[in-house]
mmCIF file of C-alpha atoms in Angstrom:
data_model
loop_
_atom_site.group_PDB
_atom_site.id
_atom_site.type_symbol
_atom_site.label_atom_id
_atom_site.label_comp_id
_atom_site.label_asym_id
_atom_site.label_seq_id
_atom_site.Cartn_x
_atom_site.Cartn_y
_atom_site.Cartn_z
ATOM 1 C CA MET A 138 -24.150 -2.023 -2.968
ATOM 2 C CA ILE A 139 -21.268 -3.711 -4.831
ATOM 3 C CA ASP A 140 -23.213 -3.702 -8.106
ATOM 4 C CA LYS A 141 -24.005 -0.006 -7.660
ATOM 5 C CA PHE A 142 -20.324 0.777 -6.926
ATOM 6 C CA ILE A 143 -19.225 -1.116 -10.037
ATOM 7 C CA ARG A 144 -21.826 0.602 -12.266
ATOM 8 C CA GLN A 145 -21.033 4.073 -10.880
ATOM 9 C CA THR A 146 -17.275 3.599 -11.172
ATOM 10 C CA ILE A 147 -17.506 2.320 -14.735
ATOM 11 C CA GLY A 148 -19.766 5.299 -15.516
ATOM 12 C CA LEU A 149 -17.140 7.656 -14.041
ATOM 13 C CA LEU A 150 -14.427 6.034 -16.129
ATOM 14 C CA LYS A 151 -16.468 6.262 -19.326
ATOM 15 C CA LYS A 152 -17.071 9.991 -18.749
ATOM 16 C CA SER A 153 -13.470 10.660 -17.779
ATOM 17 C CA ASP A 154 -10.511 11.426 -19.967
ATOM 18 C CA ILE A 155 -8.829 8.114 -19.150
ATOM 19 C CA VAL A 156 -7.946 6.366 -22.358
ATOM 20 C CA VAL A 157 -8.064 2.601 -22.326
ATOM 21 C CA ARG A 158 -6.636 1.507 -25.638
ATOM 22 C CA PRO A 159 -8.713 -0.539 -28.107
ATOM 23 C CA THR A 160 -8.497 -4.304 -27.823
ATOM 24 C CA VAL A 161 -4.875 -5.376 -27.814
ATOM 25 C CA ILE A 162 -3.538 -8.668 -26.549
ATOM 26 C CA ARG A 163 -0.046 -8.304 -25.135
ATOM 27 C CA PRO A 164 2.193 -10.869 -23.484
ATOM 28 C CA VAL A 165 3.073 -9.915 -19.909
ATOM 29 C CA GLU A 166 6.160 -11.561 -18.496
ATOM 30 C CA LEU A 167 6.217 -12.025 -14.736
ATOM 31 C CA ASN A 168 9.735 -12.532 -13.423
ATOM 32 C CA HIS A 169 9.948 -14.545 -10.244
ATOM 33 C CA GLN A 170 12.930 -14.997 -7.939
ATOM 34 C CA ASP A 171 13.079 -18.682 -8.876
ATOM 35 C CA ASN A 172 13.747 -17.595 -12.496
ATOM 36 C CA SER A 173 10.466 -18.997 -13.794
ATOM 37 C CA SER A 174 8.682 -16.695 -16.243
ATOM 38 C CA PRO A 175 5.012 -17.512 -16.809
ATOM 39 C CA THR A 176 3.303 -15.459 -19.520
ATOM 40 C CA VAL A 177 -0.174 -13.997 -19.080
ATOM 41 C CA HIS A 178 -2.107 -12.437 -21.982
ATOM 42 C CA MET A 179 -4.339 -9.481 -21.130
ATOM 43 C CA SER A 180 -7.018 -7.887 -23.276
ATOM 44 C CA LEU A 181 -8.766 -4.578 -22.766
ATOM 45 C CA HIS A 182 -12.100 -4.400 -24.569
ATOM 46 C CA ASP A 183 -13.546 -1.020 -23.627
ATOM 47 C CA SER A 184 -12.652 2.506 -24.595
ATOM 48 C CA TYR A 185 -13.398 5.151 -22.008
ATOM 49 C CA GLY A 186 -13.192 8.610 -23.065
ATOM 50 C CA GLY A 187 -15.362 14.626 -18.514
ATOM 51 C CA ALA A 188 -13.483 14.171 -15.332
ATOM 52 C CA MET A 189 -9.753 14.985 -15.557
ATOM 53 C CA LEU A 190 -8.151 11.736 -14.473
ATOM 54 C CA GLU A 191 -5.721 11.160 -17.323
ATOM 55 C CA ASP A 192 -2.766 12.738 -15.535
ATOM 56 C CA ASN A 193 -3.409 10.952 -12.238
ATOM 57 C CA PHE A 194 -2.027 7.522 -13.064
ATOM 58 C CA ILE A 195 -1.904 6.444 -9.399
ATOM 59 C CA LEU A 196 -5.622 7.156 -8.992
ATOM 60 C CA GLN A 197 -6.346 5.256 -12.197
ATOM 61 C CA ILE A 198 -4.605 2.175 -10.787
ATOM 62 C CA MET A 199 -6.503 2.438 -7.511
ATOM 63 C CA ILE A 200 -9.843 2.778 -9.312
ATOM 64 C CA MET A 201 -9.176 -0.163 -11.628
ATOM 65 C CA PHE A 202 -8.090 -2.339 -8.706
ATOM 66 C CA SER A 203 -11.136 -1.302 -6.662
ATOM 67 C CA VAL A 204 -13.486 -2.299 -9.467
ATOM 68 C CA MET A 205 -11.712 -5.656 -9.872
ATOM 69 C CA ASP A 206 -11.834 -6.264 -6.109
ATOM 70 C CA ALA A 207 -15.557 -5.463 -6.058
ATOM 71 C CA LEU A 208 -16.126 -7.861 -8.965
ATOM 72 C CA ILE A 209 -14.405 -10.590 -6.952
ATOM 73 C CA ASP A 210 -16.595 -9.831 -3.927
ATOM 74 C CA ARG A 211 -19.656 -10.159 -6.151
ATOM 75 C CA LYS A 212 -18.446 -13.264 -7.992
ATOM 76 C CA TYR A 213 -17.146 -15.004 -4.839
ATOM 77 C CA PRO A 214 -19.246 -13.698 -1.917
ATOM 78 C CA ASP A 215 -17.487 -15.998 0.546
ATOM 79 C CA LEU A 216 -14.272 -13.986 -0.066
ATOM 80 C CA GLY A 217 -15.900 -10.622 0.713
ATOM 81 C CA GLY A 218 -14.062 -8.790 3.486
ATOM 82 C CA GLU A 219 -11.003 -11.026 3.245
ATOM 83 C CA SER A 220 -7.460 -9.769 2.666
ATOM 84 C CA PHE A 221 -6.226 -9.297 -0.889
ATOM 85 C CA HIS A 222 -3.759 -12.138 -0.347
ATOM 86 C CA LYS A 223 -6.437 -14.541 0.894
ATOM 87 C CA LYS A 224 -8.745 -13.620 -1.989
ATOM 88 C CA TYR A 225 -5.987 -14.333 -4.488
ATOM 89 C CA ARG A 226 -4.985 -17.572 -2.778
ATOM 90 C CA GLU A 227 -8.558 -18.905 -2.618
ATOM 91 C CA MET A 228 -9.847 -17.819 -6.021
ATOM 92 C CA PRO A 229 -10.477 -20.821 -8.285
ATOM 93 C CA ASP A 230 -7.992 -21.519 -11.072
ATOM 94 C CA GLY A 231 -9.346 -24.619 -12.769
ATOM 95 C CA THR A 232 -10.049 -23.057 -16.179
ATOM 96 C CA ASP A 233 -8.032 -20.764 -18.439
ATOM 97 C CA GLU A 234 -10.535 -17.953 -17.794
ATOM 98 C CA GLN A 235 -10.214 -18.388 -14.010
ATOM 99 C CA ILE A 236 -6.411 -18.433 -14.256
ATOM 100 C CA MET A 237 -6.366 -15.224 -16.324
ATOM 101 C CA PHE A 238 -8.857 -13.502 -13.994
ATOM 102 C CA LYS A 239 -6.798 -14.524 -10.960
ATOM 103 C CA GLU A 240 -3.493 -13.389 -12.502
ATOM 104 C CA ILE A 241 -4.924 -10.055 -13.667
ATOM 105 C CA TYR A 242 -6.079 -9.547 -10.062
ATOM 106 C CA ARG A 243 -2.548 -10.336 -8.846
ATOM 107 C CA ILE A 244 -0.983 -7.863 -11.293
ATOM 108 C CA LEU A 245 -3.474 -5.136 -10.330
ATOM 109 C CA LYS A 246 -2.828 -5.912 -6.651
ATOM 110 C CA VAL A 247 0.927 -5.411 -7.132
ATOM 111 C CA LEU A 248 0.297 -2.125 -8.962
ATOM 112 C CA ARG A 249 -2.204 -1.032 -6.299
ATOM 113 C CA ASN A 250 0.192 -1.865 -3.468
ATOM 114 C CA ALA A 251 3.069 -0.059 -5.183
ATOM 115 C CA SER A 252 0.783 2.936 -5.790
ATOM 116 C CA VAL A 253 -0.401 3.105 -2.194
ATOM 117 C CA HIS A 254 2.834 2.262 -0.385
ATOM 118 C CA SER A 255 5.433 3.789 -2.719
ATOM 119 C CA MET A 256 3.837 6.151 -5.245
ATOM 120 C CA ASN A 257 7.184 7.116 -6.763
ATOM 121 C CA SER A 258 7.826 3.478 -7.676
ATOM 122 C CA VAL A 259 5.121 3.371 -10.376
ATOM 123 C CA SER A 260 5.431 5.007 -13.773
ATOM 124 C CA LEU A 261 3.857 4.896 -17.189
ATOM 125 C CA GLU A 262 6.520 4.808 -19.875
ATOM 126 C CA ALA A 263 6.271 6.522 -23.276
ATOM 127 C CA ASN A 264 5.614 3.143 -24.921
ATOM 128 C CA HIS A 265 2.595 2.637 -22.587
ATOM 129 C CA SER A 266 4.436 0.091 -20.428
ATOM 130 C CA ILE A 267 3.738 0.240 -16.717
ATOM 131 C CA VAL A 268 6.819 -0.029 -14.529
ATOM 132 C CA ALA A 269 6.500 -0.728 -10.803
ATOM 133 C CA SER A 270 9.426 -1.556 -8.578
ATOM 134 C CA TYR A 271 9.232 -1.256 -4.832
ATOM 135 C CA THR A 272 10.350 -3.039 -1.677
ATOM 136 C CA HIS A 273 7.778 -4.753 0.536
ATOM 137 C CA LYS A 274 8.782 -6.731 3.618
ATOM 138 C CA GLY A 275 12.361 -6.811 2.377
ATOM 139 C CA LEU A 276 11.413 -8.189 -1.056
ATOM 140 C CA VAL A 277 11.800 -6.168 -4.238
ATOM 141 C CA THR A 278 8.663 -6.354 -6.346
ATOM 142 C CA GLY A 279 8.591 -5.279 -9.948
#
């Protein structure tokens, strides 16, 4: 069922009007409260281009996160049904690829949580930057 969900969702995205830019590698700076700033490089390699989803940025985030979460369930079946936090905590991070996969999941999880719990806290800027800033359990995330 997970494979079917992934295939169908990717098919929906390809037929939609969502534009995923051509391959670009951009540094993403993650600011932590302890002032450390690790950098993660992300690359998008598909161009989707239908269904009118372009103007529904919140739905786009939820769909992208859902596909990533399903990929994790398929790749790590022992984590299926676990909380997002537990999945992130227990995903392997021994190789560069595993670290990037895990950190992309974390970034999508933050965007998904902001989208679900505080929709007004997420925006897409004119320069294609995504800005999310919301409070969760007394902590400001962004």
